[in-house]
Coordinates of C-alpha atoms in Angstrom, one line a residue:
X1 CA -73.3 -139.7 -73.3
X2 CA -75.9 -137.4 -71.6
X3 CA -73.7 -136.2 -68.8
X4 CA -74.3 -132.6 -69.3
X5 CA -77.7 -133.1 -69.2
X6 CA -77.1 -135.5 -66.0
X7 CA -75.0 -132.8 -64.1
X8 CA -77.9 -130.6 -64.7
X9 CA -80.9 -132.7 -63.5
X10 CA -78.3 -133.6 -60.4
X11 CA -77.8 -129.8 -59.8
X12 CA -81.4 -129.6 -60.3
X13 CA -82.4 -132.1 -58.1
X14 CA -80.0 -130.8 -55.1
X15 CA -81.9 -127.3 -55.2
X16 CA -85.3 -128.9 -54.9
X17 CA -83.8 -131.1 -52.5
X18 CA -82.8 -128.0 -50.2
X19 CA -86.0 -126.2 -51.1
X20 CA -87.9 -128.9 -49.3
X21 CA -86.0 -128.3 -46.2
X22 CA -86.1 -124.8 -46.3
X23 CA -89.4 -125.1 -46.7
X24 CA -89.9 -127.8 -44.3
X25 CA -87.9 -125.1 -41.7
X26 CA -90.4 -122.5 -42.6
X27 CA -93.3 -124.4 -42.0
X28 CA -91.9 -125.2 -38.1
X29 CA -91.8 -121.8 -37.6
X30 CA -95.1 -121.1 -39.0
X31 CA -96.6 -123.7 -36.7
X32 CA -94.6 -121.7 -33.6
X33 CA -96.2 -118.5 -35.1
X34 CA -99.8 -120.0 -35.1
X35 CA -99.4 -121.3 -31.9
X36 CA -98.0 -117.9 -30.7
X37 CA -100.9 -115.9 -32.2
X38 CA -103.1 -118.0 -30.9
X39 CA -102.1 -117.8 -27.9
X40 CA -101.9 -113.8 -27.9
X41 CA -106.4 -114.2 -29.6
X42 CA -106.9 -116.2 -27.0
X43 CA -105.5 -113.7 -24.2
X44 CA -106.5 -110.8 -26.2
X45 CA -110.0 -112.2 -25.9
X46 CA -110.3 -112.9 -22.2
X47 CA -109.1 -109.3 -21.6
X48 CA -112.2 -108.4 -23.8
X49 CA -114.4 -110.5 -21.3
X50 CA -113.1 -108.8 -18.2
X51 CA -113.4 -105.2 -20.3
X52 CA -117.1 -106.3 -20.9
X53 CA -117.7 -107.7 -17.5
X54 CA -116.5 -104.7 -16.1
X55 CA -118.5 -102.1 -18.7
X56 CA -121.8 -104.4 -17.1
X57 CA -120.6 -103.5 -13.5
X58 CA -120.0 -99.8 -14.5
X59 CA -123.7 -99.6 -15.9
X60 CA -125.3 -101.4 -13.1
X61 CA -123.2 -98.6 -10.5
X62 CA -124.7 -95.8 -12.9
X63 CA -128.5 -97.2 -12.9
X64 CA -127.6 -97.1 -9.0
X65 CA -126.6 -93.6 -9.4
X66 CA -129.7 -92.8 -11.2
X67 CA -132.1 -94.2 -9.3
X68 CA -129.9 -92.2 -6.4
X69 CA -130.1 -88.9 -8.0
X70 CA -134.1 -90.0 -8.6
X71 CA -134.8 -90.5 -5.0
X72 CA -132.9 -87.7 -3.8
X73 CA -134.8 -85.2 -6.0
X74 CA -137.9 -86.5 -4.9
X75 CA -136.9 -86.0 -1.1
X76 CA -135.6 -82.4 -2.6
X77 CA -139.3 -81.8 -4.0
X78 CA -141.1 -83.4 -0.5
X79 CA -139.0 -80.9 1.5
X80 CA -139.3 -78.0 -0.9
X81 CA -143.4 -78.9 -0.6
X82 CA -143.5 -78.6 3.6
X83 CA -141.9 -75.7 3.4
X84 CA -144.2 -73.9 1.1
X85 CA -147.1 -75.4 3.1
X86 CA -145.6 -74.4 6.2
X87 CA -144.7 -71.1 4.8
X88 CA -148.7 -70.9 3.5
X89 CA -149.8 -71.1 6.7
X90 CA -147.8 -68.0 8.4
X91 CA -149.6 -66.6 11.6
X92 CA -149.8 -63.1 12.1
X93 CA -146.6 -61.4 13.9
X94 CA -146.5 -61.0 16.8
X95 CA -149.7 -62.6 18.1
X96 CA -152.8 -60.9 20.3
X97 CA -150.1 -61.0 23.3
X98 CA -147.7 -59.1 21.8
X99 CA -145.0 -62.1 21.3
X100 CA -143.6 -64.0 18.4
X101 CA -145.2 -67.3 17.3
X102 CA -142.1 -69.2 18.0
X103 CA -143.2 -72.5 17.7
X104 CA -144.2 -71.5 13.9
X105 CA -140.5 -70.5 13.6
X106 CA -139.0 -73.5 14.7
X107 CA -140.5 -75.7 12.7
X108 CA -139.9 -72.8 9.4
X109 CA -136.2 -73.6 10.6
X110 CA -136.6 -77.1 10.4
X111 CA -138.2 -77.2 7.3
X112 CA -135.2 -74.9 6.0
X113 CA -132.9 -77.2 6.9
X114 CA -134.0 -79.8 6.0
X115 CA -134.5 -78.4 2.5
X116 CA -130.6 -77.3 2.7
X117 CA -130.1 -81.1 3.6
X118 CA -132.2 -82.8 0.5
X119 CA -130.1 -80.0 -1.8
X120 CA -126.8 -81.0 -0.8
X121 CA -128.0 -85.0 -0.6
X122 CA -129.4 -84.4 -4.0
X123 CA -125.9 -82.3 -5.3
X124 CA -124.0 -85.1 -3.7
X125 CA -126.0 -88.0 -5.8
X126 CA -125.2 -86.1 -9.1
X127 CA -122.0 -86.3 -8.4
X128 CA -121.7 -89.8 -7.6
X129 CA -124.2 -90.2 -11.5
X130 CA -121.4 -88.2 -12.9
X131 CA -118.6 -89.9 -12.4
X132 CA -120.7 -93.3 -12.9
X133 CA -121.0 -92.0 -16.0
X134 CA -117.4 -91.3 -16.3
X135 CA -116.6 -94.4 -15.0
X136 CA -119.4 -96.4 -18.3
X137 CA -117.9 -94.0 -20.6
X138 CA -114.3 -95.5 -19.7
X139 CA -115.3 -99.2 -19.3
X140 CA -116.7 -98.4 -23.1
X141 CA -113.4 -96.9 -24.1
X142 CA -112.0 -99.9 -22.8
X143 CA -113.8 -102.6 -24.4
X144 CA -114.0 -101.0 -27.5
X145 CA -109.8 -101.0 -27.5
X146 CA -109.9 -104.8 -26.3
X147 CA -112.0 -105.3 -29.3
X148 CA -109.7 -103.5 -31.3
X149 CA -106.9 -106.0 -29.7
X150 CA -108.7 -109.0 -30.5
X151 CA -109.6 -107.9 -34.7
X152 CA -105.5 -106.9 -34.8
X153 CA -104.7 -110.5 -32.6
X154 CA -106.8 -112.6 -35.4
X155 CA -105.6 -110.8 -37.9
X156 CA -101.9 -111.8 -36.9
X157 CA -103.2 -115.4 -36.6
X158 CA -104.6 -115.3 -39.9
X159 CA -101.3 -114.1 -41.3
X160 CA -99.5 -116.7 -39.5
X161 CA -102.1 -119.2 -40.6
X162 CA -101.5 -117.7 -44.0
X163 CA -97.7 -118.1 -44.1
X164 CA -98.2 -121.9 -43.1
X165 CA -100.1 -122.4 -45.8
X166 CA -98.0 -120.8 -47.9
X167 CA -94.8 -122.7 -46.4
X168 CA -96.6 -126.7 -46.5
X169 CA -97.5 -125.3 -50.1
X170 CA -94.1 -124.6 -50.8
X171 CA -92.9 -127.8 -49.8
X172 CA -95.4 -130.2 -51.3
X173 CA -94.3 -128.4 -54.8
X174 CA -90.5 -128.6 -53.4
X175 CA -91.2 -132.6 -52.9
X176 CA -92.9 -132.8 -56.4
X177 CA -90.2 -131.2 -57.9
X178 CA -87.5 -133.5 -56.2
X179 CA -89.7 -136.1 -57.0
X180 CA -90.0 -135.1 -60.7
X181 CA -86.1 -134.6 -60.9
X182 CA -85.1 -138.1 -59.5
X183 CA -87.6 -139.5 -61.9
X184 CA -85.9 -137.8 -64.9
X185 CA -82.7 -139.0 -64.3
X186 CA -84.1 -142.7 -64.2
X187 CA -85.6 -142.0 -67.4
X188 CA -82.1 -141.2 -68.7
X189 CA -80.6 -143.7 -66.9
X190 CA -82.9 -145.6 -69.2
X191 CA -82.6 -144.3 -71.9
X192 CA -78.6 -144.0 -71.6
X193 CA -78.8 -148.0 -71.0
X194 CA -79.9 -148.4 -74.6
X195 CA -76.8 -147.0 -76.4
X196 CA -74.4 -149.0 -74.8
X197 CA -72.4 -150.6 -77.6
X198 CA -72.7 -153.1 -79.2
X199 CA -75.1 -151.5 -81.4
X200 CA -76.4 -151.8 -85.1
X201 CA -77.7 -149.2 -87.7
X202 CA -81.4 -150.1 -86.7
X203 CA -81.2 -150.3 -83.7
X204 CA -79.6 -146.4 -83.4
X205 CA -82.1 -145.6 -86.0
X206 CA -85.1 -146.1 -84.1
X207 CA -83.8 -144.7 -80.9
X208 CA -83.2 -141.7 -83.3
X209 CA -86.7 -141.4 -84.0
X210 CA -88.1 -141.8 -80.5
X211 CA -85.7 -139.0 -79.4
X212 CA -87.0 -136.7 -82.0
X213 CA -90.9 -137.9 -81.2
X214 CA -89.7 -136.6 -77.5
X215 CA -87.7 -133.5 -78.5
X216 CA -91.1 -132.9 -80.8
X217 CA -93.5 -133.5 -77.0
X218 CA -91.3 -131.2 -75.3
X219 CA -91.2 -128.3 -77.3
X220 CA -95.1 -128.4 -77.5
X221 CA -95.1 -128.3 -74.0
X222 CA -92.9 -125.4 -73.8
X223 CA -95.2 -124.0 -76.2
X224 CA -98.3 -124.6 -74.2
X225 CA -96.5 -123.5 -70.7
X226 CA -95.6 -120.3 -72.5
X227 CA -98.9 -119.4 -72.9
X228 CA -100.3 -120.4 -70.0
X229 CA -97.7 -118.5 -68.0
X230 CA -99.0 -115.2 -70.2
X231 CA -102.3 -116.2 -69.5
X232 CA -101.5 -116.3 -65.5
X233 CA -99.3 -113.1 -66.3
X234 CA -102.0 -111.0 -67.5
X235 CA -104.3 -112.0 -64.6
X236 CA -101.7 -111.3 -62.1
X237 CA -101.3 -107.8 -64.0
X238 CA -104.9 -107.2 -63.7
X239 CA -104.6 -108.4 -60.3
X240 CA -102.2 -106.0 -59.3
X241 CA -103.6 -103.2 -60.5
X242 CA -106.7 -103.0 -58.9
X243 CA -104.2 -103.3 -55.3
X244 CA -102.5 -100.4 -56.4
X245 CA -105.5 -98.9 -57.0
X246 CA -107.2 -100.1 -53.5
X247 CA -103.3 -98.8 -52.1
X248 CA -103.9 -95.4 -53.3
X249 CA -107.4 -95.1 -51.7
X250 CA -106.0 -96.1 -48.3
X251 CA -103.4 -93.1 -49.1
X252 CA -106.3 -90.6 -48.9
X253 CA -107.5 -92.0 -46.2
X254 CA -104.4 -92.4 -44.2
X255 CA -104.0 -88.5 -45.2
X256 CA -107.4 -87.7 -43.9
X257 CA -106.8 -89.5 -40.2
X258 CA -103.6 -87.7 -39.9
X259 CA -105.3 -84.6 -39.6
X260 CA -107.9 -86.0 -36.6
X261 CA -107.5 -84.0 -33.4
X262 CA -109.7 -86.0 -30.6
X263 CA -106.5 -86.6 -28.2
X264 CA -109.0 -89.1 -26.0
X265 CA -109.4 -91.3 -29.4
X266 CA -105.9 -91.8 -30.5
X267 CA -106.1 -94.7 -32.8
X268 CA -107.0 -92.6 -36.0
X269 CA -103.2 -91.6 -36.4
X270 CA -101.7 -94.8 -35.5
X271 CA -104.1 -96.4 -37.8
X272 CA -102.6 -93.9 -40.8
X273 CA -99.2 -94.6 -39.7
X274 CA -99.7 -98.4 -40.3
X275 CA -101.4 -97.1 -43.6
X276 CA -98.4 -95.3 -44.3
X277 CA -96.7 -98.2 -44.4
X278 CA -98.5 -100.0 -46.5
X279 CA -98.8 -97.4 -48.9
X280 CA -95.1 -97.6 -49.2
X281 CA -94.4 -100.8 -49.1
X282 CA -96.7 -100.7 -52.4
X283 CA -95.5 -98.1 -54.2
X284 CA -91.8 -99.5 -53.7
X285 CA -93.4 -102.9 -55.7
X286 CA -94.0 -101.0 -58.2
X287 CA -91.1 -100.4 -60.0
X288 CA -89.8 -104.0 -59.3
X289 CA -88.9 -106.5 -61.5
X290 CA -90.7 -109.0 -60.7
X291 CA -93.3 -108.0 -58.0
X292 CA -93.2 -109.3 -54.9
X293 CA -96.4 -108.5 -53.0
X294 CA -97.1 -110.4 -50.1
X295 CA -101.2 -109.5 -51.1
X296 CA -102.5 -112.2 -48.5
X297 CA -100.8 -110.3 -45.8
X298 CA -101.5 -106.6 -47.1
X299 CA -105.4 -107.7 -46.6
X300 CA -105.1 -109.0 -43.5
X301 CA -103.3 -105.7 -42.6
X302 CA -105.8 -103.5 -44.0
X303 CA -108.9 -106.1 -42.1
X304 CA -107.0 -105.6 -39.0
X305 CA -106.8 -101.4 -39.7
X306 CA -110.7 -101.4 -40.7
X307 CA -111.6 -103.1 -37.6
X308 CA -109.5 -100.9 -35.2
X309 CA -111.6 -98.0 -37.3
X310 CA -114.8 -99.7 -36.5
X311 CA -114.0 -100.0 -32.9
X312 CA -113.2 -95.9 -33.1
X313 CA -116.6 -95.2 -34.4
X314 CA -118.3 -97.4 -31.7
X315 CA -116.5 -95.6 -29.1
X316 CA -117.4 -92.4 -30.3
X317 CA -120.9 -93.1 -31.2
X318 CA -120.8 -94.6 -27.5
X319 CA -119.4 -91.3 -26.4
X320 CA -122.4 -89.5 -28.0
X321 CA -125.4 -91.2 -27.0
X322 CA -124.1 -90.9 -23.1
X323 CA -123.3 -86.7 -23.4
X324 CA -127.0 -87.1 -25.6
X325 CA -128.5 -88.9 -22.3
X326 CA -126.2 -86.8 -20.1
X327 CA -128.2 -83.8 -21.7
X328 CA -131.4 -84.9 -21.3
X329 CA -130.9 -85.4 -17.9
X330 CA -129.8 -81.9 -17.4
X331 CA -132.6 -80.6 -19.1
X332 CA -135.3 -82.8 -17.5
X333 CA -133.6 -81.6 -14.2
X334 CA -133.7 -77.9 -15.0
X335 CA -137.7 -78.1 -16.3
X336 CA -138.6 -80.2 -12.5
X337 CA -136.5 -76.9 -10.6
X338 CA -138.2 -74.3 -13.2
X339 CA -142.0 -76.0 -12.2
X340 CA -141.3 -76.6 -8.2
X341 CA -140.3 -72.7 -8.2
X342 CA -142.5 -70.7 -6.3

């Protein structure tokens, strides 16, 4: 008696059984992958402390350079001064003897050169600013991509937290499961112990009416999980269609960064071709039966893409205030030549 319904929790019980070491096997690997990613944050982020240490040195060598280029015009501007004074004070040529004032002259010459001198020390110091600059606006470049690194590293390490979770999850209701299938075939061990013959009229009689009290439990339960699983169904429908919606925003922006054309900021494309992705990976879910989507890891995708985007705009922003500063130095540089002019 009962042994179809015995083969069938025993079947039942093997596949939960293997499902809790699968999912005990998934959840090693997890642990490797969380190790792993850690690993990869925590190198990731002392890369972005030698970037930043090395973005502090840059700026230090261009305040240098500044001061430099500072000093230099104002030895430019002292030399340009003597010679005007010098020049001022021209004697008349040649003098009541008839002969040039060549002690005048030499010093004229020396002042000259001297002005040629502070000219070329002061070109020389610009240059040196310059590629200072050069040098900040890399060591920016740089930091901002390490930062870029680490938001992509944590991201990886949050998906790999994330599928750990998921796999210990998977196994505690694996174990329950076991658990709940061992226990039903005790109950029917049970309840197969009380039909053993002999047995009277009574006796099958009120093992009749427990039996249907049961068969009466269980299909109210079926009921209830029936509309609890449409409840869950409808929320996960609602769910799922505010990510497609989400997905098909990132399509327009993945459409828009294909078309950027700043070859020294290259991360706008990449970033649309990991969009690309998951725009398809999206649109494939929808037209299967049942959905798959991994959402958990899609966010931490798109986090890891909107951080790489932030890092971008830094850079450029960073790119823009130094060419701003750049300018004003220019211009400040051209007004001091324009006023010292003669």
């Amino acid at each position: 008696m009962y042994d179809h319904i015995r083969a069938r929790l025993q079947a039942t019980l093997a596949a939960r059984q293997a499902d809790v070491a699968a999912a005990a096997a998934a959840a090693t690997a997890a642990v490797s992958a969380v190790a792993a990613a850690q690993a990869a944050v925590a190198s990731a982020q002392a890369a972005l402390a030698d970037a930043v240490q090395a973005q502090a040195a840059a700026r230090s060598a261009l305040a240098t350079a500044e001061a430099n280029v500072s000093s230099k015009a104002a030895a430019l501007d002292d030399a340009e001064a003597a010679l005007r004074e010098w020049q001022d004070e021209r004697p008349d040529f040649p003098d009541d003897h008839g002969h040039p004032n060549t002690a005048w002259l030499r010093r004229l010459a020396e002042l000259q050169r001297a002005v040629t001198a502070a000219r070329q020390a002061l070109t020389a110091a610009q240059s040196g600013a310059a590629a200072a600059g050069a040098a900040v606006t890399a060591a920016a470049a740089a930091v901002a991509s390490r930062q870029a690194d680490v938001a992509s590293r944590q991201a990886d390490l949050a998906a790999a937290q994330s599928q750990l979770a998921a796999a210990e999850a998977a196994g505690d209701a694996a174990a329950a499961a076991a658990g709940a299938a061992q226990r039903a075939l005790a109950d029917l061990d049970t309840r197969t112990g009380r039909v053993q013959a002999p047995l009277d009229r009574d006796d099958l009689a009120a093992f009749a009416d427990e039996e249907q009290v049961e068969v009466s439990r269980l299909r109210q339960d079926r009921a209830r999980t029936r509309a609890e699983r449409h409840t869950v169904n409808l929320g996960r429908d609602a769910v799922l269609a505010g990510h497609d919606a989400g997905i098909e925003t990132l399509a327009a922006l993945a459409q828009a960064l294909h078309g950027w054309t700043e070859a020294s900021l290259p991360d706008p494309p990449q970033v649309a071709a990991v969009l690309d992705g998951l725009v398809a990976t999206s649109r494939a879910q929808r037209g299967a039966v049942p959905r798959t989507d991994d959402l958990a890891a899609q966010a931490a995708a798109v986090r890891a893409v909107l951080d790489r985007l932030q890092a971008t705009v830094a850079q450029a922003t960073a790119r823009r205030d130094q060419a701003f500063d750049a300018l004003q130095s220019a211009i400040a540089d051209v007004r001091a030549v324009n006023e010292s002019a003669p």
